[in-house]
Amino acid sequence: MIPGKAHLVVIKGDDVGREFDVRGDGVRIGRSSRNDVVLKDPLLSRHHCRVFFKSDGTLWIADLGSSNKTYVRGEPIQECMLTVGDEITLGNTVIKVTQIEQEDSAGEADERQKRKTGPIDLGLSQEEVVEKKPATAMRLSRFIRVLVFIIAVAGAMLLILILTSPRGRTARKPPAPPPPPLYKQGMELDYEKVEADGTNIFRYHLLLSRDNVLSVEIDDIQNNRHVRREKQVDSKFVEELAKLFCDKDFFSLREEYYGVSQVGYYQWQILATLGRRAHRVRVVNRLEPDKFKEIREGIEVFAKTELGLLAMQFPVEQLIKMAHESFLMGKKLYEEREVKYGNLAQAIKFFRSVGYDLETIEPKPDFYAESVSELKKCEEELEQKYNDLNFRADRAIKLREWQEAANCLKIICELIPDNTDPRHKEAREKLLVVEGRIREKSK
């Protein structure tokens, strides 16, 4: 076996800055005091992994059946060879391989020393008989060697010229990676809807910039409603909207669709730019093509989700009807809050929808005040239930009653199903740790 030595450094986690060497049979890493390297990270298993040298002198790592797995270069592994610069992730701890070297055995060192200190043969031994060549043969041999040298130099210079020329540099470049899908290349959007008749003009205008700033302007002359909203939106939601354009083949639509209306003027216009492709489609006084309608509705839902502006897109009577239906559904879910943990959160969602629908309507209908009161009551009850369950979970964790803690945390995740809510995130993180403890205990 070729002896080796490696140096590892903890660069992230509770033991950051700690350094240790790996030699011979290697080291075991984990939380148990029986390991060669003991780390404080609670996400580690008692015996998490082993780092060792193989017979050929290469450094390897093997997972020892850990609960939260061992990652090398971001990928989970069972057994994997390590090189200098590799980062090993164990729970919240990251360890970097900073040095790998092979050490000479005693026999190899002696042999190397002998080679260094042994006698130097200068070719002066009397036992060696050198046969002298004729002068002509020597001159011919010298000429051939010079000729071979000249040819070699010329070939090397020619190769350098080829490699440094523009064509040579192009040939040496690796093939360019394929471009990302169109919906991942960035998006700009300009959408306008105009509906006009003898009594009213309604205009809805949406702009989405390349840096994902969403702005909407809505004007409803008859009801004296004017809204201006702007927001920086998450790129992943913009990507989902761009994918809708690709899935519905927006670029295959005609530029203009015209019809005739006897009762007013209706226009929808979409100008979209994805990557370097741009296309404008305009529909006037006629039914929308199916693909166009699905894209247009997707745009309006996107704006509603990000800015809560769905209310402005409907007549007052329809908004009041929608708000009342949401109010009744919120009351029903609140009454059934003990049937399913998530019903209370859903009731809050419906009561908030009432506020969105009635935001621009004055005066407010009679049920609006009751809806505001019910929303506040639901939010306070949800917070009280969360605080109680979170307290019980923390107490169970301190007492190492892992199953009780897991039950409480699972209920919190069902009670608050929105995974963007900080309370849901905190409960989910705790649950991962607790479930790891339960698996360790069952081994």
XYZ file of C-alpha atoms in Angstrom:
443
model
C 0.000 0.000 0.000
C 1.271 3.484 -0.884
C 1.196 5.544 2.325
C -0.485 8.928 2.071
C -1.340 12.024 4.021
C -4.226 14.468 3.560
C -5.124 17.715 5.293
C -8.797 18.737 5.804
C -10.281 21.999 7.151
C -13.815 22.734 8.431
C -14.946 25.864 6.529
C -18.587 26.027 7.676
C -20.557 24.892 10.743
C -20.161 24.851 14.512
C -16.541 23.629 14.227
C -15.445 26.156 11.583
C -11.644 26.587 11.525
C -10.897 23.118 12.835
C -8.165 21.204 10.947
C -7.164 17.539 10.942
C -4.956 15.116 9.014
C -5.815 11.757 7.455
C -3.154 9.017 7.419
C -2.948 5.242 7.218
C -6.324 3.593 7.814
C -8.109 6.975 7.749
C -10.491 8.677 10.175
C -14.150 8.273 11.138
C -16.264 11.428 11.488
C -19.485 11.867 13.478
C -21.072 13.049 16.730
C -20.073 10.024 18.847
C -16.992 10.356 21.049
C -15.787 7.037 19.598
C -14.978 8.715 16.271
C -11.509 9.942 15.344
C -13.006 13.350 14.529
C -15.964 14.439 16.708
C -18.117 17.329 15.403
C -20.874 19.264 17.220
C -23.318 19.483 14.293
C -26.713 18.067 15.505
C -27.584 16.967 11.954
C -24.695 14.483 11.894
C -25.204 10.803 12.681
C -23.215 9.217 15.502
C -20.954 7.559 12.926
C -21.473 9.631 9.778
C -18.644 8.894 7.336
C -15.041 7.679 6.951
C -12.139 9.264 5.007
C -9.304 6.881 4.083
C -6.541 5.999 1.599
C -6.787 3.052 -0.804
C -3.851 0.839 -1.756
C -3.033 2.935 -4.818
C -2.566 6.055 -2.680
C -5.842 7.778 -3.636
C -8.010 9.449 -0.976
C -11.615 8.212 -0.626
C -14.715 8.939 1.480
C -17.490 6.484 2.385
C -20.886 7.191 3.959
C -21.561 5.022 7.037
C -25.345 4.832 6.632
C -25.963 8.363 7.929
C -29.476 9.754 8.279
C -28.869 12.998 6.393
C -26.384 11.546 3.844
C -22.885 12.620 2.839
C -22.453 15.061 -0.066
C -19.347 15.634 -2.200
C -19.414 18.443 -4.753
C -23.130 18.851 -3.973
C -24.063 15.234 -4.824
C -25.018 12.476 -2.316
C -22.499 9.613 -2.297
C -21.994 6.135 -0.922
C -18.269 6.004 -1.720
C -16.289 8.532 -3.724
C -12.673 9.481 -4.511
C -11.547 12.898 -3.224
C -9.244 15.441 -4.815
C -7.728 18.688 -3.555
C -10.376 21.428 -3.374
C -13.353 19.059 -2.937
C -15.962 20.167 -0.394
C -17.667 17.562 1.808
C -21.106 18.500 3.228
C -22.286 16.746 6.403
C -25.494 18.285 7.780
C -24.678 21.982 8.346
C -20.919 21.321 8.263
C -18.695 21.756 5.186
C -15.162 20.282 5.144
C -12.618 21.162 2.432
C -9.751 18.952 1.244
C -6.735 21.300 1.151
C -3.840 18.851 0.621
C -3.234 15.267 -0.543
C 0.290 13.846 -0.781
C 1.957 10.431 -0.912
C 4.699 9.554 1.554
C 7.722 7.349 0.714
C 8.062 4.091 2.599
C 11.390 3.356 4.340
C 12.531 0.984 1.563
C 11.713 3.471 -1.164
C 13.544 6.233 0.700
C 16.723 4.068 1.063
C 16.647 3.110 -2.597
C 16.246 6.743 -3.609
C 19.187 7.726 -1.361
C 21.352 5.019 -2.959
C 20.525 6.343 -6.392
C 21.529 9.818 -5.265
C 24.858 8.814 -3.588
C 25.943 5.889 -5.836
C 29.007 6.091 -8.099
C 28.730 8.134 -11.256
C 29.763 6.372 -14.434
C 31.744 8.810 -16.619
C 32.421 6.202 -19.297
C 36.120 6.033 -18.377
C 36.215 2.387 -17.356
C 39.091 0.507 -18.969
C 36.899 -2.552 -19.409
C 34.621 -0.754 -21.863
C 35.967 -0.968 -25.425
C 34.855 1.828 -27.758
C 34.927 1.074 -31.429
C 35.975 4.101 -33.421
C 33.945 4.860 -36.528
C 35.493 5.943 -39.802
C 35.627 9.744 -40.305
C 33.244 9.683 -43.299
C 30.612 7.712 -41.373
C 30.933 10.098 -38.441
C 30.445 13.148 -40.710
C 27.363 11.504 -42.308
C 25.911 10.666 -38.903
C 26.498 14.242 -37.732
C 24.783 15.610 -40.870
C 21.718 13.375 -40.344
C 21.393 14.516 -36.740
C 21.556 18.188 -37.752
C 18.975 17.595 -40.502
C 16.591 15.873 -38.068
C 17.032 18.763 -35.620
C 16.211 21.357 -38.310
C 13.097 19.448 -39.388
C 11.936 19.182 -35.763
C 12.393 22.928 -35.154
C 10.545 23.795 -38.389
C 7.674 21.471 -37.445
C 7.406 23.026 -33.991
C 7.318 26.552 -35.438
C 4.652 25.533 -37.945
C 2.527 24.026 -35.167
C 2.821 27.222 -33.111
C 1.724 29.313 -36.089
C -1.310 27.089 -36.673
C -2.375 27.130 -33.024
C -1.973 30.904 -32.640
C -3.794 31.780 -35.851
C -7.517 32.782 -35.592
C -8.548 29.573 -37.348
C -6.333 27.505 -35.044
C -7.739 29.178 -31.932
C -11.247 28.514 -33.173
C -10.412 24.869 -33.753
C -9.069 24.492 -30.214
C -12.160 25.943 -28.563
C -14.594 23.401 -27.135
C -18.017 23.339 -28.757
C -20.335 26.009 -27.382
C -22.981 24.687 -24.984
C -26.538 24.656 -26.324
C -28.496 27.851 -25.551
C -30.992 27.684 -22.677
C -34.688 27.226 -23.516
C -36.379 30.360 -24.822
C -38.419 30.863 -21.654
C -35.188 31.020 -19.606
C -33.647 33.814 -21.707
C -35.462 36.731 -20.044
C -38.791 38.367 -20.827
C -40.312 41.779 -21.550
C -44.074 42.246 -21.820
C -46.510 45.003 -22.811
C -50.188 44.068 -22.497
C -53.148 46.399 -22.984
C -56.889 45.825 -22.808
C -59.440 48.507 -23.780
C -63.222 48.146 -23.513
C -65.402 51.137 -24.466
C -69.071 51.815 -25.123
C -71.393 54.817 -24.942
C -71.236 54.991 -21.134
C -67.729 53.969 -20.079
C -64.097 53.450 -21.039
C -62.109 50.772 -19.249
C -58.338 50.460 -19.817
C -55.927 47.909 -18.327
C -52.213 48.330 -19.111
C -49.451 46.015 -17.861
C -45.684 46.355 -18.325
C -43.028 43.815 -17.321
C -39.437 45.002 -17.743
C -36.363 42.885 -18.433
C -35.279 43.323 -14.798
C -38.631 41.832 -13.623
C -40.330 45.059 -12.497
C -44.102 44.655 -12.925
C -46.301 47.761 -13.230
C -50.040 48.007 -13.878
C -52.313 50.946 -14.649
C -56.109 50.560 -14.527
C -58.676 53.253 -15.383
C -62.446 52.788 -15.032
C -64.040 56.117 -16.003
C -67.656 55.320 -15.097
C -66.868 54.107 -11.580
C -64.096 56.658 -11.062
C -61.540 53.937 -10.270
C -57.870 54.565 -11.026
C -55.118 52.276 -9.809
C -51.329 52.396 -10.232
C -49.239 49.540 -8.826
C -45.590 48.463 -9.208
C -43.560 45.599 -7.756
C -40.298 43.687 -8.212
C -41.330 40.081 -8.905
C -39.438 36.829 -8.443
C -37.676 35.591 -11.580
C -39.097 32.077 -11.156
C -42.664 33.423 -11.553
C -41.636 35.391 -14.641
C -40.118 32.183 -16.011
C -43.431 30.356 -15.463
C -45.268 33.089 -17.391
C -42.690 32.949 -20.214
C -43.115 29.175 -20.370
C -46.876 29.682 -20.908
C -46.051 31.772 -24.003
C -43.824 28.978 -25.326
C -46.273 26.175 -24.498
C -49.130 27.997 -26.273
C -46.850 28.814 -29.246
C -47.432 32.574 -29.034
C -45.010 33.292 -31.893
C -47.162 31.298 -34.328
C -50.186 33.638 -33.908
C -50.997 36.202 -36.589
C -50.169 39.816 -35.870
C -53.759 41.078 -36.223
C -57.265 39.650 -35.789
C -60.052 42.089 -36.757
C -63.827 41.891 -36.445
C -66.843 44.189 -36.289
C -68.785 45.077 -33.117
C -72.199 46.753 -33.021
C -72.160 47.623 -29.324
C -68.745 49.141 -28.599
C -65.000 48.877 -29.054
C -62.904 46.015 -27.640
C -59.169 45.590 -28.078
C -56.512 43.258 -26.614
C -52.874 43.710 -27.544
C -49.815 41.713 -26.411
C -46.208 42.577 -27.254
C -43.805 39.979 -25.839
C -40.027 39.670 -26.111
C -38.370 36.385 -25.078
C -34.623 36.348 -25.464
C -34.097 38.006 -28.864
C -37.508 37.074 -30.278
C -40.279 39.662 -30.257
C -43.874 39.380 -31.469
C -46.989 41.575 -31.303
C -50.561 40.249 -31.543
C -53.623 42.505 -31.659
C -57.275 41.391 -31.439
C -59.998 43.995 -32.184
C -63.804 43.621 -31.991
C -63.919 39.833 -32.297
C -63.658 36.648 -30.252
C -60.121 35.886 -29.180
C -58.263 32.892 -30.677
C -58.052 30.108 -28.073
C -54.264 30.317 -27.680
C -54.399 34.096 -27.332
C -57.168 33.878 -24.730
C -55.240 31.380 -22.595
C -52.135 33.569 -22.698
C -54.122 36.739 -21.949
C -55.850 35.107 -18.974
C -52.467 33.849 -17.754
C -51.117 37.425 -17.815
C -54.058 38.739 -15.790
C -53.793 35.932 -13.229
C -50.051 36.664 -12.952
C -50.787 40.335 -12.201
C -53.532 39.410 -9.749
C -51.216 37.009 -7.892
C -48.380 39.541 -7.674
C -50.356 42.765 -7.168
C -53.860 41.690 -6.081
C -55.542 43.589 -8.939
C -58.118 41.090 -10.135
C -60.862 43.276 -8.653
C -60.409 46.041 -11.214
C -61.084 43.725 -14.124
C -64.795 43.165 -13.343
C -67.950 45.309 -13.089
C -68.994 46.487 -9.617
C -71.976 44.121 -9.396
C -69.826 41.087 -10.224
C -67.161 42.106 -7.708
C -69.731 42.368 -4.922
C -71.102 38.946 -5.871
C -67.603 37.406 -5.872
C -66.786 39.029 -2.523
C -69.987 37.712 -0.934
C -69.251 34.171 -2.137
C -65.760 34.405 -0.619
C -67.287 35.705 2.628
C -69.669 32.741 2.876
C -66.896 30.246 2.073
C -64.663 31.812 4.737
C -67.397 31.432 7.386
C -68.004 27.806 6.370
C -64.296 26.904 6.634
C -64.013 28.633 10.016
C -66.915 26.584 11.361
C -65.138 23.438 10.097
C -61.707 24.431 11.440
C -61.591 21.383 13.740
C -62.307 18.992 10.857
C -59.045 19.754 9.093
C -56.058 21.719 10.384
C -55.675 23.670 7.138
C -59.274 24.957 7.123
C -58.429 27.906 9.376
C -55.709 29.114 6.984
C -58.096 28.673 4.047
C -60.765 30.717 5.857
C -58.219 33.535 6.291
C -57.452 33.349 2.577
C -61.137 33.759 1.626
C -61.720 36.629 4.069
C -58.692 38.422 2.617
C -60.123 37.849 -0.867
C -63.203 39.793 0.197
C -60.966 42.784 0.900
C -59.234 42.458 -2.463
C -62.526 42.297 -4.374
C -64.004 45.325 -2.585
C -60.818 47.396 -2.485
C -61.945 49.963 -5.076
C -65.694 49.926 -4.331
C -67.374 52.684 -2.317
C -69.567 52.464 -0.362
C -68.737 48.968 0.879
C -71.574 46.383 1.126
C -73.016 45.442 4.543
C -71.057 42.163 4.949
C -67.671 43.912 4.534
C -67.369 44.997 8.189
C -68.235 41.481 9.409
C -65.657 40.024 7.014
C -62.939 42.280 8.475
C -63.931 41.198 11.985
C -63.924 37.489 11.032
C -60.501 37.854 9.391
C -59.008 39.360 12.546
C -60.571 36.608 14.696
C -59.201 33.864 12.431
C -55.692 35.360 12.386
C -55.602 35.667 16.184
C -56.812 32.078 16.636
C -54.270 30.769 14.135
C -51.455 32.603 15.933
C -52.614 31.237 19.305
C -52.710 27.656 17.995
C -49.281 28.103 16.428
C -47.731 29.474 19.648
C -49.187 26.591 21.693
C -47.959 23.897 19.290
C -44.540 25.526 18.924
C -44.130 25.691 22.722
C -45.063 22.011 23.067
C -42.660 21.054 20.277
C -39.740 22.980 21.847
C -40.433 21.440 25.255
C -40.532 17.929 23.754
C -37.214 18.574 21.986
C -35.571 19.629 25.268
C -36.903 16.477 26.944
C -35.789 14.370 23.928
C -39.375 13.229 23.375
C -38.799 13.133 19.633
C -42.107 11.589 18.538
C -44.159 14.144 20.461
C -42.084 16.953 18.937
C -42.582 15.518 15.441
C -46.365 15.313 15.915
C -46.585 18.969 16.991
C -44.395 20.177 14.136
C -46.392 18.216 11.538
C -49.601 19.849 12.797
C -47.992 23.301 12.462
C -47.101 22.534 8.829
C -50.717 21.519 8.149
C -52.114 24.449 10.139
C -49.986 26.890 8.103
C -49.665 25.210 4.666
C -48.042 28.225 2.975
C -44.387 27.179 2.661
C -43.334 30.834 2.251
C -44.647 31.674 5.738
C -41.682 31.954 8.197
C -43.616 29.901 10.756
C -44.009 27.041 8.285
C -40.324 27.231 7.290
C -39.139 27.145 10.916
C -41.375 24.178 11.743
C -40.209 22.283 8.634
C -36.530 22.808 9.530
C -37.091 21.593 13.090
C -39.044 18.587 11.796
C -36.137 17.485 9.580
C -33.809 17.471 12.607
C -36.323 15.669 14.825
C -37.045 12.987 12.217
C -33.293 12.430 11.938
C -33.166 11.827 15.709
C -36.039 9.363 15.457
C -34.245 7.394 12.723
C -31.034 7.298 14.773
C -32.897 6.071 17.826
C -34.530 3.265 15.842
C -31.179 1.894 14.626
